[in-house]
Short mmCIF file of C-alpha atoms in Angstrom, two decimals:
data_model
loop_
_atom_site.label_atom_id
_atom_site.label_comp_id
_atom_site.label_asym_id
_atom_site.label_seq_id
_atom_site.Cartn_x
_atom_site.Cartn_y
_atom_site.Cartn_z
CA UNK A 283 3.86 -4.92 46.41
CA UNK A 284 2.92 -4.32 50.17
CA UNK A 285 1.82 -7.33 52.21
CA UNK A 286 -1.39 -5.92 52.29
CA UNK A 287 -1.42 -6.29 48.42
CA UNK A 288 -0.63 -9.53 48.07
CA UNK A 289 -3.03 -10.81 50.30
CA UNK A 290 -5.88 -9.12 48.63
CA UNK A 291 -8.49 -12.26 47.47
CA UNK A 292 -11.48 -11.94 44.96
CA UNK A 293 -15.04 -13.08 46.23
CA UNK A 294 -15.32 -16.51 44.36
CA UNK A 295 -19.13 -15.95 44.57
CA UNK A 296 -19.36 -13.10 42.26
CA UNK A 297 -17.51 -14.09 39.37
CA UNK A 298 -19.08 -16.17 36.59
CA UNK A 299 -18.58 -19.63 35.59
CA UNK A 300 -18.27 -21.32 32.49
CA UNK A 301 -17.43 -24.74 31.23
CA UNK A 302 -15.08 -25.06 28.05
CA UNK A 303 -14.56 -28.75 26.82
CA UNK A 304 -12.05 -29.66 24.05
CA UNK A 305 -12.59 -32.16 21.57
CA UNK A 306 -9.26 -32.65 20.04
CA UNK A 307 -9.64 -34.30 15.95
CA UNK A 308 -10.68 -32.96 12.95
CA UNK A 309 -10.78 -35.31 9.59
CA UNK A 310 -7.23 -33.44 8.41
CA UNK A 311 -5.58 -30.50 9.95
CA UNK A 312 -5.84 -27.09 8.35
CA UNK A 313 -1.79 -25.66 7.02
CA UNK A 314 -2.42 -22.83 8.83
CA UNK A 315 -3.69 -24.01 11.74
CA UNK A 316 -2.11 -23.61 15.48
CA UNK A 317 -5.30 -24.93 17.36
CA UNK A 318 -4.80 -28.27 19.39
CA UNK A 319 -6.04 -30.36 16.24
CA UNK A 320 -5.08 -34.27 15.59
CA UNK A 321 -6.03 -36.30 12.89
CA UNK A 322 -9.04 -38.33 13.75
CA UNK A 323 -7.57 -42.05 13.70
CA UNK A 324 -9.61 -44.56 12.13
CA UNK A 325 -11.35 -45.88 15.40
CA UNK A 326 -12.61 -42.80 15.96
CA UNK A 327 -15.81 -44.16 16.80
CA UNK A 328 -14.73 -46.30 19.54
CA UNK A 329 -12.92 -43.53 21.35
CA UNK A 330 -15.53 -41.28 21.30
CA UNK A 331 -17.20 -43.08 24.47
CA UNK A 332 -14.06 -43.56 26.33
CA UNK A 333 -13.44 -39.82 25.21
CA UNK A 334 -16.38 -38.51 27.00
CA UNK A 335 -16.18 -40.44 30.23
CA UNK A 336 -13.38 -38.51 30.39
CA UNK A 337 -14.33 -35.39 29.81
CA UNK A 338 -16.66 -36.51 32.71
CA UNK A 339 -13.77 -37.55 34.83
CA UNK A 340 -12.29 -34.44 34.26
CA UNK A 341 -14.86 -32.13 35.05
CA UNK A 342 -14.77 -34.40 38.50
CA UNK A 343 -11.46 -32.92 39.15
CA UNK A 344 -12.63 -29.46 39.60
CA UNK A 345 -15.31 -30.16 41.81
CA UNK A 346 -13.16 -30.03 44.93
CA UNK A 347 -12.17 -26.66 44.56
CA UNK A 348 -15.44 -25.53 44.45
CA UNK A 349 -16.97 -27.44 47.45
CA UNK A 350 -17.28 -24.79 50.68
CA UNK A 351 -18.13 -21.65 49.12
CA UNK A 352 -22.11 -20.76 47.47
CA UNK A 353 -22.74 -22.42 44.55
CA UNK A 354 -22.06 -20.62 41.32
CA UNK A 355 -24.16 -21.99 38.27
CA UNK A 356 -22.92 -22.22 34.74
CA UNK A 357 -23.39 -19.91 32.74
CA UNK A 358 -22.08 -20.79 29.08
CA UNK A 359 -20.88 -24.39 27.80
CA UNK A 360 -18.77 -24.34 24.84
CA UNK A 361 -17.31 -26.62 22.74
CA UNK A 362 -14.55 -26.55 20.72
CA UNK A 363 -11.70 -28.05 18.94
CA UNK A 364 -10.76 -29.95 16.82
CA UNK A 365 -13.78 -30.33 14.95
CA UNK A 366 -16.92 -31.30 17.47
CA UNK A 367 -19.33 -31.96 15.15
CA UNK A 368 -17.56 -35.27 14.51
CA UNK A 369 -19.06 -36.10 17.74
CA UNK A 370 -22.59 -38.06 17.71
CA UNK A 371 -25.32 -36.75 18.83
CA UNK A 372 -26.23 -39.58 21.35
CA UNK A 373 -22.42 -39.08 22.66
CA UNK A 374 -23.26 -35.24 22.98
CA UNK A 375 -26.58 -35.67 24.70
CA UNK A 376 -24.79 -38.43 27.14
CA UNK A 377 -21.88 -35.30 27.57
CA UNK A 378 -24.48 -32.46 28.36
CA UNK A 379 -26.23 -34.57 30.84
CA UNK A 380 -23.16 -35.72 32.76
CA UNK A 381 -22.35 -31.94 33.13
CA UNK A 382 -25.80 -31.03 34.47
CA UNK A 383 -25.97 -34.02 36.90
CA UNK A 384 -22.97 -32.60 38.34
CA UNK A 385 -23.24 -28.60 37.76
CA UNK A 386 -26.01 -26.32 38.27
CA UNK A 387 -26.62 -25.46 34.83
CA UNK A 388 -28.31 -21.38 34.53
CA UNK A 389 -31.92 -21.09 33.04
CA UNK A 390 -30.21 -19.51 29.79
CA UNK A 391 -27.35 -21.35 30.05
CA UNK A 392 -25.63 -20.93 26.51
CA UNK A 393 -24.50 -24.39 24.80
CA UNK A 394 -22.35 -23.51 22.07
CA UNK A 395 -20.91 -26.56 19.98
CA UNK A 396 -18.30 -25.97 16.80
CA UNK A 397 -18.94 -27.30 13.61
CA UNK A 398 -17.47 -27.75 10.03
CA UNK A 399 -19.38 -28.19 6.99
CA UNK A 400 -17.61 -30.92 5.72
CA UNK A 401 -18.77 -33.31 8.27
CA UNK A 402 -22.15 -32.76 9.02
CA UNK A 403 -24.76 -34.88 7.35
CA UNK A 404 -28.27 -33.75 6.58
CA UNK A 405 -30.30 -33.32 9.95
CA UNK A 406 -27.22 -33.77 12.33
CA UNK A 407 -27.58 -29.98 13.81
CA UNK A 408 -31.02 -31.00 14.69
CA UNK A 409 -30.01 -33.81 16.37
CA UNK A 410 -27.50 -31.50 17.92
CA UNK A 411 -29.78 -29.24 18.93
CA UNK A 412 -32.53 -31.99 20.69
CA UNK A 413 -29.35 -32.69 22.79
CA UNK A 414 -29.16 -29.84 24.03
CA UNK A 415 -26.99 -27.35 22.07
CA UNK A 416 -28.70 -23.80 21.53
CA UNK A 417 -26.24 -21.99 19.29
CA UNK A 418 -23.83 -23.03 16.80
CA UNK A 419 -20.52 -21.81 15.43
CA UNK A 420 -19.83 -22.76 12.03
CA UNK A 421 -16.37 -22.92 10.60
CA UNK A 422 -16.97 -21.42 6.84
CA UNK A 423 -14.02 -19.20 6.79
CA UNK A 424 -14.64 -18.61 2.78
CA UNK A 425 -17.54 -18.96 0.51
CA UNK A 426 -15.07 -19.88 -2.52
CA UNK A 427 -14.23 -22.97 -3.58
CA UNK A 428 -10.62 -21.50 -5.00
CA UNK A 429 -9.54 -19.78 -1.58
CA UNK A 430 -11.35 -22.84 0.42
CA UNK A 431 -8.75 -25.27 -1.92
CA UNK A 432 -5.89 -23.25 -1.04
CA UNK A 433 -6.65 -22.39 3.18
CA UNK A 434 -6.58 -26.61 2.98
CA UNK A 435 -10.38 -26.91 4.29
CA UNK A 436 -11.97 -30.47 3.49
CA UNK A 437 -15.21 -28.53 2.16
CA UNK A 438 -16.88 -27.10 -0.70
CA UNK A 439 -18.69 -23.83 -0.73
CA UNK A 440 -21.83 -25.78 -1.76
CA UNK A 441 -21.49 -27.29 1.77
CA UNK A 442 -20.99 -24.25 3.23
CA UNK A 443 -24.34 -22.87 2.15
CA UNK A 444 -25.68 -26.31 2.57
CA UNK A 445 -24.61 -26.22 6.50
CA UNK A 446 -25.77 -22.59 6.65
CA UNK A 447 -29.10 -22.93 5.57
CA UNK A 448 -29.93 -26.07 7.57
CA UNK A 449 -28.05 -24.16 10.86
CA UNK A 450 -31.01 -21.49 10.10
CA UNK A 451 -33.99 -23.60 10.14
CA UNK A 452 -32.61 -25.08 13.04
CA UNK A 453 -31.17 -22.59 15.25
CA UNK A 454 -31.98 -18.92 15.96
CA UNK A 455 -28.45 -17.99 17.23
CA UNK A 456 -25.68 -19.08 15.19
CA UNK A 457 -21.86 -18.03 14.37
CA UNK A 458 -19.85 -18.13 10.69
CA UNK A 459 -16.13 -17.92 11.26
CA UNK A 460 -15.23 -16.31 8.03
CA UNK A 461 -11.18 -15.33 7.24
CA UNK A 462 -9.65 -12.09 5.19
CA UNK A 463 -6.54 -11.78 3.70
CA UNK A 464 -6.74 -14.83 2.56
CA UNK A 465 -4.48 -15.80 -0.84
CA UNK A 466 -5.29 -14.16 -3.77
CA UNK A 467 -8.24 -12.32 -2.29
CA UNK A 468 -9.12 -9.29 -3.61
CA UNK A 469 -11.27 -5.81 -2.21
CA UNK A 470 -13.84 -6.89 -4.63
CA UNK A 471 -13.77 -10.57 -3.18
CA UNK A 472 -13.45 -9.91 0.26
CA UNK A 473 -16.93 -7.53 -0.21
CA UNK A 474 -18.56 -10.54 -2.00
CA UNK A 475 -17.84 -12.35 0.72
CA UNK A 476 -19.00 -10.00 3.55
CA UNK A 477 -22.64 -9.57 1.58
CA UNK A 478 -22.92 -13.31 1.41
CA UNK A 479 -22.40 -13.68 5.34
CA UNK A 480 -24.40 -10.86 5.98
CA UNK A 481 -27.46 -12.72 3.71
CA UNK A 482 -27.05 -15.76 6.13
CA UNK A 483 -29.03 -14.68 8.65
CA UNK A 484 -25.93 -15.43 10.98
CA UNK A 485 -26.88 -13.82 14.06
CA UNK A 486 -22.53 -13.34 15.25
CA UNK A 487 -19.99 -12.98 12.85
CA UNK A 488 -15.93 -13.95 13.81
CA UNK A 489 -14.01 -12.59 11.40
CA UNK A 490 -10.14 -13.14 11.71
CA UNK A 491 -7.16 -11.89 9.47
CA UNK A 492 -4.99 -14.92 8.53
CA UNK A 493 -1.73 -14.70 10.13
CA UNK A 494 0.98 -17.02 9.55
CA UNK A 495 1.67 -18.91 12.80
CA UNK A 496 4.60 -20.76 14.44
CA UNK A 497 4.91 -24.07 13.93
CA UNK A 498 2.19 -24.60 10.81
CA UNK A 499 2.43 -25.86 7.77
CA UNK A 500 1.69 -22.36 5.90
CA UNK A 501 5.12 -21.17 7.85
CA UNK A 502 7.32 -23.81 6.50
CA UNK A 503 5.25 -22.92 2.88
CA UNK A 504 3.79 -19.63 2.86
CA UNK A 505 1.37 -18.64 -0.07
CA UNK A 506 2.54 -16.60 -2.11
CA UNK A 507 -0.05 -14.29 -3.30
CA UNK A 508 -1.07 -13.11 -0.12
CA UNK A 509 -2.50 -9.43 0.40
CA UNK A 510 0.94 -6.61 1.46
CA UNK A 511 0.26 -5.18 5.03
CA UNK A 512 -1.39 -2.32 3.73
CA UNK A 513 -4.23 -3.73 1.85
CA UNK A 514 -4.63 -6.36 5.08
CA UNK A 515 -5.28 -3.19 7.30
CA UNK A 516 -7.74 -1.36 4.70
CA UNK A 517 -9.50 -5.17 4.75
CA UNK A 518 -9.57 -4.66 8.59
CA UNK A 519 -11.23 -1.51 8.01
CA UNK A 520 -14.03 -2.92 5.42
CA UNK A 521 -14.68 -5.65 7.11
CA UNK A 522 -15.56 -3.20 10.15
CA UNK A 523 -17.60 -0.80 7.87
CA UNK A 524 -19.87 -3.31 5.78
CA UNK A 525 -20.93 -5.46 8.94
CA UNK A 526 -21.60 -1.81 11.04
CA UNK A 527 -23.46 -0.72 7.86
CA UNK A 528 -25.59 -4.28 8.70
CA UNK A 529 -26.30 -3.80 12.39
CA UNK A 530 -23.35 -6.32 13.36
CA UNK A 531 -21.34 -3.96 16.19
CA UNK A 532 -18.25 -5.11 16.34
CA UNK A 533 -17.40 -5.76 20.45
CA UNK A 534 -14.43 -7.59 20.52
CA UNK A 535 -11.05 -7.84 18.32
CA UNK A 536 -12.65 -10.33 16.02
CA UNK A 537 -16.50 -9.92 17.24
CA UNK A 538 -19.10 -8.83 15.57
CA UNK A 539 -22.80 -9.29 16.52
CA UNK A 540 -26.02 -8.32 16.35
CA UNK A 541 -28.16 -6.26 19.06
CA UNK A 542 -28.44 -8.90 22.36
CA UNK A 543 -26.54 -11.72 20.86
CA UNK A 544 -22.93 -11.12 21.63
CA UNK A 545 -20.90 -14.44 22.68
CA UNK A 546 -21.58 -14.81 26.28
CA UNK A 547 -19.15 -17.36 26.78
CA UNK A 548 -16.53 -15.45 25.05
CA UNK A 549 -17.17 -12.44 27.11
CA UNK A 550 -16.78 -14.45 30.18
CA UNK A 551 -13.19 -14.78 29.08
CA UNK A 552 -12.67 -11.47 28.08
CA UNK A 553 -13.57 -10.33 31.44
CA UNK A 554 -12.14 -12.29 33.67
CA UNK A 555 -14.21 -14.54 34.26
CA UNK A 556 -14.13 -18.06 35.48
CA UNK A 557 -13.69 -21.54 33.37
CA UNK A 558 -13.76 -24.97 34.01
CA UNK A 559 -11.57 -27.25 31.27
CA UNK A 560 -11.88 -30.65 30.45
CA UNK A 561 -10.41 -32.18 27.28
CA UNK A 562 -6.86 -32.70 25.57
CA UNK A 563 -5.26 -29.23 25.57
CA UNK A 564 -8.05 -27.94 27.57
CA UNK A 565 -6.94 -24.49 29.45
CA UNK A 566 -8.90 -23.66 32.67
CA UNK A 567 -9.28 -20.98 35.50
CA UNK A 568 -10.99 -20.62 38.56
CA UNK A 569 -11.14 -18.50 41.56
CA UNK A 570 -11.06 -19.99 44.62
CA UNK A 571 -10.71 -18.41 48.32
CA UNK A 572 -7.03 -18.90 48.25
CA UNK A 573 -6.73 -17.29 44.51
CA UNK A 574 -6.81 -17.43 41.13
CA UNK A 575 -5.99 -21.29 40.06
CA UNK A 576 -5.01 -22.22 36.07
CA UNK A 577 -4.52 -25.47 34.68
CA UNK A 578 -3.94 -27.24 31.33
CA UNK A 579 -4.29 -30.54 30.10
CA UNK A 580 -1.66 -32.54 28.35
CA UNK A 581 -1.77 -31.62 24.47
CA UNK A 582 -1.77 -35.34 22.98
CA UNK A 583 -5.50 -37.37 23.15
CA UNK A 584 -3.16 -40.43 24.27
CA UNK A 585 -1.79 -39.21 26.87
CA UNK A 586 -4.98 -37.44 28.22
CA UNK A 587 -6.85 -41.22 27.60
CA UNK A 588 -4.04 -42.92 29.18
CA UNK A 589 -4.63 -40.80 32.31
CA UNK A 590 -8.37 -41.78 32.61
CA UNK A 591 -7.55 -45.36 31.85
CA UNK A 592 -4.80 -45.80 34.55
CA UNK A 593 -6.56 -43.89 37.22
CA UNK A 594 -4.68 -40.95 37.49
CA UNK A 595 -7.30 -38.64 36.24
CA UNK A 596 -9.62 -39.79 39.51
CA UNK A 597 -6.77 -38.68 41.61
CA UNK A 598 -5.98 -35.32 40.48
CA UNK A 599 -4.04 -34.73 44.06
CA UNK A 600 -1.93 -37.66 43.22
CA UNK A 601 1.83 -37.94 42.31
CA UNK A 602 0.71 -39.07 38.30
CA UNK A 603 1.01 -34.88 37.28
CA UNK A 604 2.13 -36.02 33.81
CA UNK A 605 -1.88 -34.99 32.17
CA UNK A 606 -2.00 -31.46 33.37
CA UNK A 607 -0.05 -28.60 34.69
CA UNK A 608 -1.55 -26.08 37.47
CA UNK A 609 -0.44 -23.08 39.41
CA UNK A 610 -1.44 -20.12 41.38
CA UNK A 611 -1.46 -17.22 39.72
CA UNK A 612 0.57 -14.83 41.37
CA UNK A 613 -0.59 -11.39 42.53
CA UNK A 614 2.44 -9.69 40.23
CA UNK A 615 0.97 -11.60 37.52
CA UNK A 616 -2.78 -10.54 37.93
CA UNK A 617 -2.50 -7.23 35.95
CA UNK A 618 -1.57 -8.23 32.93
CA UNK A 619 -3.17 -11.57 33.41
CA UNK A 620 -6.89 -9.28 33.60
CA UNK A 621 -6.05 -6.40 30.74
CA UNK A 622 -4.73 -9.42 28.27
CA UNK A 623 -8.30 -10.42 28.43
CA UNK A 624 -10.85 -7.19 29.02
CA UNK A 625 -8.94 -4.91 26.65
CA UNK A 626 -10.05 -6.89 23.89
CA UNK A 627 -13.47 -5.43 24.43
CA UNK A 628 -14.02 -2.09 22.05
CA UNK A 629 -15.77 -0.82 25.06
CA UNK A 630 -13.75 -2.45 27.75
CA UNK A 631 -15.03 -2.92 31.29
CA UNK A 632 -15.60 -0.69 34.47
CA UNK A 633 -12.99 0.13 36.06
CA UNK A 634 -13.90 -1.48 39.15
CA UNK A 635 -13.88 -4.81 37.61
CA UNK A 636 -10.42 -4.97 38.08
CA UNK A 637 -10.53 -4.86 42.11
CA UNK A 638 -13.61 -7.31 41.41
CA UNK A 639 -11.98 -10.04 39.76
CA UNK A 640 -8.08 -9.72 40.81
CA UNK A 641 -9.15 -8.57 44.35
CA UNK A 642 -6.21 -5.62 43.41
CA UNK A 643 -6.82 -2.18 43.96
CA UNK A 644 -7.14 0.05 41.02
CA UNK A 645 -4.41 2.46 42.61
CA UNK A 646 -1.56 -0.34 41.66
CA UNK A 647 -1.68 -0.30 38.15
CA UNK A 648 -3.12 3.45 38.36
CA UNK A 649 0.65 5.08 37.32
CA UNK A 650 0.64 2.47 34.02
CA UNK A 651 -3.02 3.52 33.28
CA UNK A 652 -1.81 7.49 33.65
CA UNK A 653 1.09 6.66 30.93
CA UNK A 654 -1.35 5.71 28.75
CA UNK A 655 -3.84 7.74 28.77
CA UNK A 656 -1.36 10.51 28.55
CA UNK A 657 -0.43 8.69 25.24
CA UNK A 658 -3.61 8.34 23.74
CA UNK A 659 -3.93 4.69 23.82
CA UNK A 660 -6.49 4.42 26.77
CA UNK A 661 -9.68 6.10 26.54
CA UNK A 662 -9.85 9.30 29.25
CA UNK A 663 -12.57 8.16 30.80
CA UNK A 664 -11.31 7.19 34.55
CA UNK A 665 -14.32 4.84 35.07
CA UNK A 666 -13.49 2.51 32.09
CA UNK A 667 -10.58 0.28 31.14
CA UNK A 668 -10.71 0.41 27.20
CA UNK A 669 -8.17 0.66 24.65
CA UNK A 670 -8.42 4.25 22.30
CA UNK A 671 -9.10 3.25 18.46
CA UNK A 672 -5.55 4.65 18.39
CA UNK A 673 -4.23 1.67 21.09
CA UNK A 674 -6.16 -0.92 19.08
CA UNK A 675 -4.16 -0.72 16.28
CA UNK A 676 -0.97 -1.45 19.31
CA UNK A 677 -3.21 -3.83 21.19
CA UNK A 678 -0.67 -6.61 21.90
CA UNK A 679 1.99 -3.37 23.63
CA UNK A 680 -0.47 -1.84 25.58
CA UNK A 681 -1.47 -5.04 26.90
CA UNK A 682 2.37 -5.75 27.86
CA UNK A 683 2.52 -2.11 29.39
CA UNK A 684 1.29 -4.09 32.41
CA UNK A 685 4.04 -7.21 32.78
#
């Protein structure tokens, strides 16, 4: 890369900015889970202030990068995990206000907060929703009790419909994660299961193929009566067909929504957008003048507590580095860093996004985006950057195509 290259900079000012908070326990992690997810220990309730001071704290420690350029107001708050709706709502509402005492929070801005059905009492999402959350993601990922029992989830399909019907009375923009391929699912299931969600009135479906992952319980004990690879793809495909058929577009990898209520926090990320982390495991990015800035927080809720207790979380400059990790993302690393994220989209993004949020001209990755095009895995179309139905099925090496 010339000089010239590398000391191309973004404009902070017109790249949007989110706020992604982690809350790290669930009541028993999931076999095939890979998610930052701990146990909630049996004082759960007394951490759970100290928790969110934290997350406060935290939050603190990004404000320095952003003093000296125009203010940039949030856009999306989400809130994930771990399972958040252990959280109470007078904790949440204390959380939510700490953030807009400090941020400018948009008009619209969208509050999304996870939840399971398996530990949400009667009227919590109301009480959710008075503190300030305005859309909900629900973790269903079946509606039968057999494939629930064997994906290890602490809930019964009667709860899911429970926690679906009261999320409908109470919100007018909610999520179901739902999960194919699941063991011993069948074409006739899987279509049962598709109708159901689509009966919800779940504004956003997030539909994900199980895939073993490293380091879970389902690798060390696989099921055993899982769909072959070739009835997982023709899944794929009905999945894709039945919600189309029921005005859910599918956007993004594992996206599907309705007209006007795609995830705007999610497509924040998948365009390159900015980030602010707080939480155990939290990942973050943000833009600055000098570049593009990541950082993640330590893994473990002890050692993220321990670093708000002793102090070091107040002093993010100081020599106590053991709670988080942060670099500058390198001007080599941009490319791939930006078409990781926006060729996730079905439609991808305008070309000149790229120059936009990398501060890279098109021209130096123009060669890799010739090579495939040429190869059918890029759409022709010069003025987007989108992956060809052909490259989605080769998503993860067209991606690499820009190391």
């Amino acid at each position: 890369m010339t000089d010239a290259i590398l000391a191309a900079r973004p404009d902070p000012a017109v790249i949007p900015l989110s706020i992604y908070l982690h809350w790290p326990w669930c009541v028993r992690k999931c076999p095939y889970c890979d998610f930052n997810s701990h146990g909630a220990p049996k004082n759960l309730l007394e951490l759970e202030s100290v928790y969110v001071d934290a997350l406060l704290a935290d939050l603190e420690g990004w404000r320095p990068y952003l003093e000296g350029m125009p203010q940039r107001e949030i856009l999306s708050i989400f809130i994930g995990g771990g399972t958040p709706s252990l959280m109470t709502p007078e904790e949440l509402g204390r959380l939510l206000q700490g953030i807009a005492e400090r941020f400018p929070l948009a008009k619209d801005c969208e509050i999304t907060m996870e939840a399971n059905p398996g530990t949400v009492e009667a009227g919590k999402f109301a009480r959710f929703r008075d503190a300030g959350v305005n859309r909900l993601s629900i973790g269903v990922q079946s509606f039968s009790d057999e494939r629930l029992r064997k994906l290890g989830r602490i809930h019964s399909a009667q709860e899911v419909r429970a926690a679906i019907r009261e999320a409908a009375e109470v919100f007018d923009n909610f999520n179901l994660d739902l999960m194919y391929a699941l063991p011993g699912e069948t074409m006739e299931s899987l279509r049962e299961e598709l109708d159901e969600a689509v009966a919800s009135g779940a504004t956003h479906l997030s539909c994900y193929q199980l895939t073993i992952e490293p380091g879970t319980v389902f690798e060390k004990r696989c099921p055993d009566d899982l769909p072959d690879a070739d009835m997982t793809a023709e899944m794929g495909d009905v999945v894709e067909a039945r919600l189309a058929e029921a005005s859910y577009r599918r956007y993004e990898v594992s996206g599907y929504a309705q007209e006007g209520r795609r995830c705007r926090h999610n497509l924040n990320y998948w365009t390159f957008g900015d980030y602010l982390a707080a939480g155990a495991g939290a990942h973050g990015k943000l833009t600055t003048r000098e570049g593009v800035r990541r950082e993640a927080r330590a893994a473990s809720p002890r050692v993220y507590l321990d670093a708000y207790q002793s102090g070091a979380m107040a002093n993010v400059r100081g020599d106590d580095r053991s709670w988080i990790e942060s670099c500058e993302v390198s001007a080599e690393d941009l490319p791939f860093e930006f078409m990781l994220n926006a060729l996730r989209l079905l439609d991808g993004v305008p070309a000149g996004l790229f120059t936009e949020r990398t501060g890279l001209p098109l021209s130096l990755i123009e060669p890799v985006l010739a090579d495939l095009r040429s190869r059918g895995l890029l759409v022709p179309d010069e003025r987007r950057l989108a992956v060809s139905r052909r490259g989605l099925d080769f998503l993860s090496d067209v991606q690499e195509a820009f190391l």
